[in-house]
XYZ file of C-alpha atoms in Angstrom:
581
model
C 123.280 32.648 103.285
C 119.411 32.664 104.429
C 118.712 29.635 101.942
C 120.888 27.536 104.067
C 119.609 28.028 107.224
C 117.555 24.508 106.945
C 121.048 22.909 106.633
C 121.780 24.065 110.451
C 118.780 21.763 111.487
C 120.954 18.493 110.129
C 124.134 19.099 112.047
C 124.622 16.624 115.052
C 124.242 18.191 118.611
C 126.562 17.874 121.246
C 124.467 15.597 123.026
C 124.253 13.167 120.534
C 127.746 13.462 119.784
C 128.504 12.666 123.450
C 126.076 9.837 123.577
C 127.961 8.068 120.501
C 130.162 4.856 121.663
C 132.358 2.764 119.359
C 132.412 -0.635 120.454
C 136.128 -0.874 121.903
C 138.702 -3.716 120.624
C 141.594 -5.137 122.585
C 143.960 -2.899 124.014
C 142.321 -0.081 121.914
C 139.742 1.578 124.780
C 142.338 4.419 125.252
C 142.759 5.406 121.553
C 138.821 5.530 121.224
C 137.965 7.709 124.029
C 140.532 10.421 122.850
C 139.021 10.116 119.470
C 135.490 10.988 120.870
C 136.843 13.688 122.950
C 138.613 15.360 119.832
C 135.515 14.834 117.677
C 132.969 16.255 120.223
C 135.637 19.249 120.540
C 135.366 20.211 116.834
C 131.505 19.874 116.541
C 131.453 22.584 119.565
C 133.643 24.560 117.961
C 132.290 24.490 114.548
C 128.367 25.196 116.624
C 129.980 28.184 118.392
C 131.231 29.546 115.057
C 128.289 29.136 113.376
C 126.156 31.038 115.879
C 128.490 33.507 115.912
C 128.269 34.549 112.510
C 124.481 34.224 112.143
C 124.574 36.512 115.519
C 126.975 38.946 113.882
C 124.709 39.461 110.873
C 121.456 39.665 112.448
C 122.952 42.132 114.547
C 124.003 44.062 111.733
C 120.606 44.193 110.183
C 119.345 45.401 113.500
C 121.543 47.762 114.029
C 120.873 49.076 110.471
C 117.037 49.388 110.888
C 117.357 51.191 114.187
C 119.776 53.505 112.806
C 116.937 54.288 109.716
C 114.110 54.527 112.195
C 116.276 57.841 113.780
C 116.933 59.728 110.334
C 114.582 61.967 108.592
C 113.272 60.509 105.087
C 114.365 62.426 102.174
C 111.312 64.007 100.671
C 113.143 66.325 98.240
C 112.384 64.090 95.569
C 108.651 63.387 96.284
C 106.006 65.795 95.912
C 104.223 66.870 99.242
C 100.660 65.646 100.165
C 99.402 69.290 100.323
C 99.611 69.165 96.510
C 96.556 67.126 96.479
C 94.721 68.720 99.523
C 90.879 69.495 98.849
C 89.672 72.766 99.172
C 85.943 73.689 100.053
C 83.727 75.217 97.202
C 82.964 78.616 96.927
C 79.223 79.529 96.513
C 77.097 82.934 95.922
C 74.350 83.849 98.397
C 71.930 81.797 96.547
C 74.418 78.509 96.507
C 75.700 78.990 92.621
C 79.426 77.636 92.205
C 81.759 80.281 92.089
C 84.975 77.850 92.859
C 85.202 74.118 93.205
C 88.010 71.024 92.743
C 88.629 69.050 89.737
C 90.616 66.157 89.225
C 93.743 67.052 86.729
C 96.609 64.924 86.062
C 100.343 66.236 86.206
C 103.216 64.794 84.603
C 106.559 63.736 86.297
C 109.927 61.962 85.615
C 112.290 59.437 87.128
C 115.613 60.616 85.841
C 117.318 57.677 87.229
C 114.877 55.355 84.723
C 115.375 57.761 81.864
C 117.565 55.947 79.083
C 117.726 58.726 76.636
C 116.971 62.186 77.882
C 117.138 63.780 74.226
C 114.724 61.376 72.575
C 112.188 61.611 75.339
C 112.256 65.471 75.363
C 111.831 65.200 71.395
C 108.858 62.922 71.805
C 107.533 65.119 74.683
C 107.589 68.298 72.517
C 105.311 66.691 70.555
C 102.538 67.034 72.633
C 103.555 69.721 74.976
C 105.628 72.059 72.493
C 106.062 75.168 74.731
C 108.025 73.072 77.316
C 111.580 74.294 77.895
C 114.110 71.983 76.236
C 116.983 73.030 78.305
C 115.486 73.177 81.620
C 113.712 69.603 81.057
C 116.958 68.334 79.767
C 118.734 69.153 83.035
C 115.924 67.946 85.182
C 116.235 64.558 83.000
C 119.838 64.158 83.270
C 119.927 65.411 86.985
C 119.886 61.764 88.294
C 117.232 62.450 91.178
C 114.379 60.050 91.947
C 111.597 62.244 91.105
C 110.914 65.650 88.993
C 107.904 67.526 87.851
C 107.622 67.969 84.204
C 104.407 69.839 83.791
C 101.487 70.318 86.116
C 97.616 70.009 85.508
C 97.747 68.623 82.078
C 94.366 68.173 79.971
C 92.926 64.976 79.571
C 93.971 65.010 75.948
C 97.517 65.926 76.883
C 97.635 63.091 79.349
C 96.372 60.626 76.789
C 98.837 61.531 74.000
C 101.794 61.610 76.218
C 100.731 57.688 77.552
C 100.646 57.144 73.819
C 104.256 58.253 73.363
C 105.245 55.130 75.858
C 108.369 56.659 77.517
C 110.095 54.719 80.024
C 110.541 56.419 83.195
C 107.195 59.196 82.908
C 104.267 58.779 84.999
C 101.364 60.964 86.348
C 100.098 62.053 89.500
C 96.165 63.087 89.857
C 96.236 66.364 91.716
C 93.197 68.745 92.537
C 93.127 72.279 90.948
C 90.669 75.063 91.187
C 87.938 75.507 88.474
C 85.871 79.025 88.430
C 82.469 78.456 86.921
C 81.825 82.466 86.724
C 85.571 83.126 85.129
C 85.968 86.799 85.040
C 82.718 87.756 86.490
C 84.120 87.655 90.001
C 87.533 87.190 89.953
C 88.725 89.859 92.335
C 86.425 88.536 94.625
C 86.754 84.828 94.878
C 90.735 85.576 94.396
C 93.452 82.749 92.954
C 95.250 79.499 93.964
C 98.733 78.670 92.991
C 100.000 75.564 91.255
C 99.790 73.913 94.789
C 96.139 74.680 95.620
C 96.758 77.239 98.142
C 95.060 80.684 98.101
C 96.949 83.411 97.583
C 94.519 86.323 96.505
C 90.829 86.985 97.373
C 88.531 85.037 99.625
C 90.544 82.055 98.768
C 93.621 83.697 100.393
C 91.034 84.462 103.298
C 89.857 80.775 103.657
C 93.215 79.899 104.211
C 94.001 82.108 106.718
C 91.405 80.767 108.782
C 92.628 77.561 109.180
C 92.429 75.601 105.997
C 96.256 75.897 105.327
C 96.690 73.773 108.841
C 93.941 71.378 108.010
C 96.117 70.475 104.870
C 99.195 70.579 106.629
C 97.802 67.882 109.015
C 95.956 65.883 106.330
C 92.704 66.471 107.405
C 91.508 68.871 104.882
C 89.168 65.877 103.337
C 86.682 66.659 100.574
C 83.866 65.387 102.455
C 84.364 67.110 105.625
C 84.649 70.606 103.978
C 81.518 72.407 103.788
C 81.064 75.056 101.140
C 81.795 78.553 101.968
C 78.863 80.822 101.213
C 79.698 84.747 100.157
C 77.423 87.581 100.271
C 77.822 88.057 96.382
C 74.831 87.699 94.190
C 75.936 86.218 91.128
C 73.484 87.781 89.042
C 73.589 91.371 90.063
C 77.773 90.724 89.973
C 77.247 89.597 86.302
C 75.273 93.034 85.664
C 77.936 94.944 87.316
C 80.780 93.695 85.638
C 79.001 93.750 82.150
C 78.218 97.393 82.769
C 81.582 98.527 83.507
C 83.197 97.038 80.899
C 80.665 98.409 78.660
C 80.901 101.693 79.963
C 85.227 101.636 79.972
C 84.796 100.662 76.068
C 81.901 103.328 75.345
C 83.544 106.082 77.302
C 87.545 105.269 76.151
C 88.556 104.941 79.774
C 91.750 103.067 81.084
C 89.534 101.195 84.298
C 86.251 101.240 85.499
C 84.758 99.839 88.453
C 81.255 99.664 90.662
C 80.036 97.963 94.088
C 76.746 97.281 95.295
C 76.395 97.668 98.995
C 73.429 96.634 101.142
C 73.246 99.675 103.614
C 71.420 97.849 106.252
C 73.790 94.978 106.863
C 76.971 96.302 105.291
C 76.980 92.967 102.575
C 78.623 93.375 99.544
C 76.455 92.343 97.072
C 78.432 92.840 94.026
C 81.589 94.414 93.524
C 83.884 94.274 90.085
C 86.778 96.140 88.636
C 87.995 96.023 84.781
C 90.599 95.455 83.256
C 90.268 91.813 85.374
C 91.410 88.160 84.527
C 90.310 84.765 84.192
C 91.194 82.807 86.885
C 90.974 79.628 84.745
C 93.870 81.255 82.810
C 95.264 84.011 84.985
C 98.521 84.649 82.664
C 98.135 88.329 83.135
C 96.713 88.717 86.447
C 100.116 90.231 87.794
C 99.974 92.940 84.958
C 100.385 96.571 86.289
C 96.711 97.281 85.060
C 95.225 94.383 86.807
C 94.285 95.564 89.811
C 90.936 95.773 92.214
C 90.383 99.086 92.301
C 87.551 99.318 94.339
C 89.339 97.961 97.662
C 92.864 98.077 96.699
C 92.837 101.243 94.570
C 93.716 104.668 96.457
C 91.884 107.885 94.574
C 91.162 111.527 95.010
C 87.128 110.850 95.188
C 86.547 114.702 94.019
C 82.935 116.144 94.580
C 81.446 112.880 96.184
C 82.966 114.091 99.457
C 80.946 116.715 99.519
C 78.714 114.316 100.975
C 80.968 114.043 104.190
C 81.411 117.632 103.954
C 78.059 118.770 104.231
C 76.910 115.829 106.630
C 79.629 117.127 108.673
C 78.369 120.870 108.800
C 74.955 119.401 109.291
C 75.781 116.959 112.427
C 78.337 119.447 114.220
C 75.064 121.973 114.796
C 76.419 124.859 113.519
C 74.753 124.522 109.936
C 71.082 124.123 109.036
C 69.716 123.639 105.604
C 68.797 127.489 105.762
C 72.498 128.611 106.378
C 73.963 130.255 102.979
C 77.329 130.285 101.996
C 78.934 133.339 100.274
C 80.049 131.715 96.633
C 80.316 134.709 94.907
C 83.823 135.462 94.566
C 86.880 132.415 94.586
C 88.991 131.904 97.510
C 92.431 132.645 97.720
C 94.685 131.036 99.895
C 98.083 130.951 99.636
C 99.269 129.868 96.199
C 96.095 128.506 95.576
C 92.715 129.835 94.176
C 89.329 127.613 94.974
C 86.846 128.559 92.208
C 83.647 126.639 91.162
C 83.490 124.720 87.792
C 80.050 126.176 87.078
C 79.725 128.874 89.487
C 76.376 130.650 90.401
C 78.516 133.762 91.493
C 75.865 134.650 94.541
C 75.097 133.408 98.219
C 74.111 129.651 98.315
C 71.829 128.000 100.454
C 73.244 124.650 101.912
C 70.724 122.621 99.194
C 72.261 124.791 96.341
C 76.229 124.513 97.611
C 75.157 120.583 96.992
C 73.203 120.192 93.956
C 75.482 122.982 92.032
C 78.361 120.992 93.860
C 80.066 123.954 94.525
C 83.739 123.918 96.077
C 83.591 127.589 97.509
C 80.442 126.743 99.339
C 82.023 123.214 100.635
C 85.181 125.001 101.778
C 83.135 127.604 103.633
C 81.229 124.692 105.202
C 84.601 123.221 106.437
C 85.954 126.255 107.444
C 82.762 126.689 109.965
C 83.298 123.204 111.460
C 87.270 123.918 111.765
C 90.154 121.886 111.085
C 90.031 119.725 114.041
C 86.389 118.779 113.632
C 86.846 117.994 109.726
C 89.657 115.323 110.194
C 88.083 114.063 113.339
C 84.705 113.126 111.179
C 86.298 111.663 108.276
C 88.117 109.022 110.620
C 84.926 108.886 112.473
C 82.903 107.425 109.519
C 85.772 105.448 108.106
C 87.063 107.307 105.521
C 90.707 107.848 106.212
C 90.954 104.479 108.433
C 92.198 101.418 106.855
C 88.898 99.314 106.239
C 88.486 96.099 108.086
C 87.133 93.295 105.906
C 87.948 89.662 104.681
C 88.834 90.526 101.107
C 92.688 90.641 101.878
C 93.705 93.227 98.903
C 92.559 96.523 100.895
C 94.664 99.802 100.612
C 95.564 102.226 103.405
C 93.999 105.651 102.958
C 96.371 108.732 102.731
C 96.364 112.069 104.368
C 98.478 115.321 105.062
C 100.497 114.642 108.112
C 99.842 118.240 109.407
C 96.310 119.283 108.756
C 96.706 123.329 108.047
C 93.870 125.255 106.645
C 94.547 124.833 102.933
C 94.238 121.221 103.459
C 90.816 121.362 105.313
C 89.587 123.741 102.508
C 90.731 121.425 99.534
C 89.742 118.336 100.982
C 86.332 119.718 101.569
C 85.270 118.916 97.550
C 87.851 115.748 97.537
C 91.264 116.960 96.703
C 94.068 116.048 98.877
C 93.356 113.119 100.538
C 92.793 109.396 98.918
C 90.881 106.504 100.129
C 89.397 103.394 98.246
C 85.832 103.442 96.133
C 84.697 100.804 98.764
C 85.361 102.799 101.744
C 83.785 105.884 100.047
C 80.571 103.283 99.736
C 80.600 102.534 103.304
C 81.239 106.106 104.537
C 77.927 107.020 102.294
C 75.619 103.828 103.736
C 76.353 105.371 107.188
C 74.718 108.816 105.829
C 71.623 106.898 104.712
C 70.887 103.586 106.888
C 70.025 105.805 110.140
C 73.724 107.119 110.921
C 75.298 103.607 111.491
C 78.818 103.235 110.372
C 79.242 99.048 109.355
C 82.291 97.848 108.110
C 81.266 95.855 104.795
C 81.459 91.975 104.503
C 82.037 89.597 101.689
C 79.822 86.987 103.683
C 76.371 86.668 104.990
C 75.158 88.951 107.783
C 71.801 89.492 109.341
C 70.661 93.089 109.962
C 70.743 91.887 113.465
C 74.616 90.961 113.282
C 75.089 94.279 111.672
C 73.678 96.051 114.473
C 75.872 94.326 117.095
C 78.931 95.601 115.103
C 77.560 98.988 114.289
C 78.870 102.311 115.329
C 76.695 105.554 115.571
C 78.630 108.212 113.425
C 75.954 111.211 112.512
C 72.583 111.857 113.772
C 69.368 110.425 112.695
C 68.418 114.389 111.786
C 71.697 114.658 109.726
C 70.600 111.175 107.447
C 67.390 112.860 107.108
C 69.077 116.252 105.659
C 71.349 113.599 103.670
C 68.919 111.733 102.074
C 66.865 114.667 100.852
C 69.878 116.310 99.260
C 70.788 113.093 97.395
C 67.162 112.760 96.011
C 67.022 116.609 95.222
C 70.270 116.509 93.093
C 68.980 113.560 91.291
C 65.613 115.453 90.428
C 67.467 118.947 89.901
C 71.329 118.600 90.075
C 73.909 116.788 88.537
C 72.697 113.332 89.251
C 69.742 113.664 86.721
C 71.335 111.019 84.375
C 71.319 108.376 87.232
C 67.323 108.416 87.209
C 65.510 105.335 87.146
C 62.150 104.876 86.744
C 59.889 103.643 89.810
C 62.886 103.353 92.200
C 63.426 106.900 93.300
C 67.449 107.092 92.954
C 69.190 109.806 94.404
C 73.364 110.521 94.679
C 75.971 112.837 94.274
C 78.640 112.910 91.362
C 82.431 113.654 91.503
C 84.611 114.487 88.693
C 88.112 114.910 90.272
C 90.987 115.952 88.344
C 93.808 113.744 88.463
C 97.808 114.443 89.407
C 99.833 114.042 86.437
C 103.270 114.719 87.284
C 102.768 116.573 90.430
C 100.335 118.896 89.064
C 96.392 118.668 88.798
C 95.436 118.117 85.044
C 92.414 119.903 83.626
C 92.083 117.235 80.922
C 92.563 114.028 82.834
C 89.655 112.972 85.166
C 88.858 110.693 87.667
C 85.120 110.477 87.582
C 82.596 108.714 90.303
C 78.812 108.749 91.268
C 77.147 107.208 94.588
C 73.964 106.365 94.477
C 70.946 105.392 97.025
C 68.082 103.617 96.268
C 64.771 103.903 97.422
C 65.277 107.090 98.861
C 62.128 106.872 101.139
C 64.013 104.124 102.762
C 67.641 103.344 101.164
C 68.555 99.836 100.576
C 71.589 99.646 98.681
C 74.182 102.040 97.838
C 75.563 101.827 94.107
C 78.711 103.368 93.356
C 80.776 103.611 89.922
C 83.924 104.606 89.079
C 85.529 105.275 85.724
C 89.359 106.340 85.213
C 89.892 108.757 82.764
C 87.552 108.841 80.728
C 87.151 110.562 77.275
C 83.702 112.281 75.741
C 81.630 109.501 74.085
C 81.486 111.430 71.069
C 83.132 114.554 69.757
C 81.635 117.765 71.271
C 80.381 115.819 74.436
C 81.042 116.197 77.789
C 83.099 114.068 80.061
C 81.794 114.753 83.532
C 80.815 112.386 86.037
C 77.209 113.055 85.441
C 77.835 112.089 81.685
C 79.345 108.754 82.406
C 79.583 107.708 85.842
C 76.063 108.446 86.693
C 74.694 106.637 83.344
C 76.631 103.413 84.774
C 74.619 103.514 88.265
C 71.690 103.927 86.508
C 71.996 100.744 84.516
C 72.895 98.628 87.282
C 69.813 99.669 89.024
C 67.721 98.975 86.162
C 68.798 95.632 85.451
C 69.254 94.602 89.158
C 66.775 96.430 91.561
C 64.248 93.570 91.149
C 66.737 90.988 91.921
C 67.649 92.852 94.752
C 63.904 92.626 95.932
C 63.294 96.469 95.520
C 59.600 96.745 94.118
C 59.077 99.743 91.684
C 56.961 102.693 92.460
C 55.308 104.622 89.777
C 53.105 106.139 92.038
C 55.285 109.629 92.147
C 56.732 109.796 88.611
C 55.441 112.822 86.995
C 56.080 115.374 89.476
C 58.544 113.293 91.933
C 57.890 113.963 95.663
C 60.952 114.514 97.697
C 61.666 112.741 100.586
C 60.537 115.028 103.814
C 62.918 116.817 105.653
C 61.816 119.089 108.757
């Protein structure tokens, strides 16, 4: 119809028709005038009809366009823009890339153009043998305009599929995350899903800080996204991950973990947990044994809790270093008997309670402070509060709903409450850094920024006493295996019996060691855990001093120089303890 429009230009106009005159013949003027009138009427009728037809056609088209303009477009068969939305790089404190975007091809099909679904699947399976035949067949026979067949192909897979020449198949360039460090920092950096959205770790934290909104609005442009710098040092992170993996294998354990924490700023410099996963191929990331045990695992931390018990007693003002506690006999309370693992069966001073890790002495220290004071102190140092940090995977500690005397006594040596290893490290940092509780961070933070959010929880005098006890324990107590020449390491062991079928087992343990260095002015806390360790060799022990402490020593030995701590060998022969007045 549109092609015929030029014809309209050749139709006679009304004016031209009216101006035509036929030469009248004799007696025929009346006939001629009547013919002229009839011809003019027919012309007008044709013109009006033609105009009415075209007006109706164009009105219909305009009406359809207006209708379509008010409809929501059907996007069900088209991939959303956020699939290819960019993410910022994640880098460590030195600028080393931990996560970045790379381009990849994804295979889609247009079922309406598929001629033979069976033949198409048969050809495709020669390149992608793992493809689900039935599911793919249903997709190709759905009659939809667009369906995904396989996301994130390798370049070779893409090239091989292109060579198949299957009509109705195509590729879309997408972005996916690549993690150069692999397993090394998997729990910290986290993961994205198939649509490049953060689902765990710092990847999820970045999304929660506004990246998701930027992606949804189409403003997440790669050139405008600055890298996100973490507090992690990839060199130290590698050492930590390597040592706990070696320790888990060496001590035949089911899991292990460790953290390196800056006590002045609260920065997590390194943290790892094994078993872990490869974020570039996270097929097993959801397995039940894949858990970030350092921040999301809850444990009874055993004798490492004696750090808090002793600090609490000293800070209360009711106990001094010269105070003495009777550990000559077990404590009987209710149906429980409290005894020492290697009891001295005598009265012990406060330093002896600490270096001999006396359950009886710790229980008596807690009893001096009282139930309410005990509970208040553990909340004050953050051990029983949910930790505030950027990492989403953080567990909430557990404690008795109602504290009774038996609870206070057992909690004094680490039984009866559960917390995370990272919180334990943060609490111990407050006992080393001058008495300030600083919530941990996975982002860079200066000491000035840390002090702006810090909260004093113990006195400077208590800190001096705890530094003295930590170093004393490394020199004469259970922490001897954590010593590193030149670095003046101090710390506390924790060997906790695990609860099996509702009862504490004397053969299944959860071990930990928390250390600080250098003890004259502590800069870092290093805490290691090892879950259900076995003796390294028949006849050897499986306490924290024999497995968790050596892991800490190896981490410090390999990483101290990278952390900027210079060795000092001036006191190696007959080490001098930090002063305590």
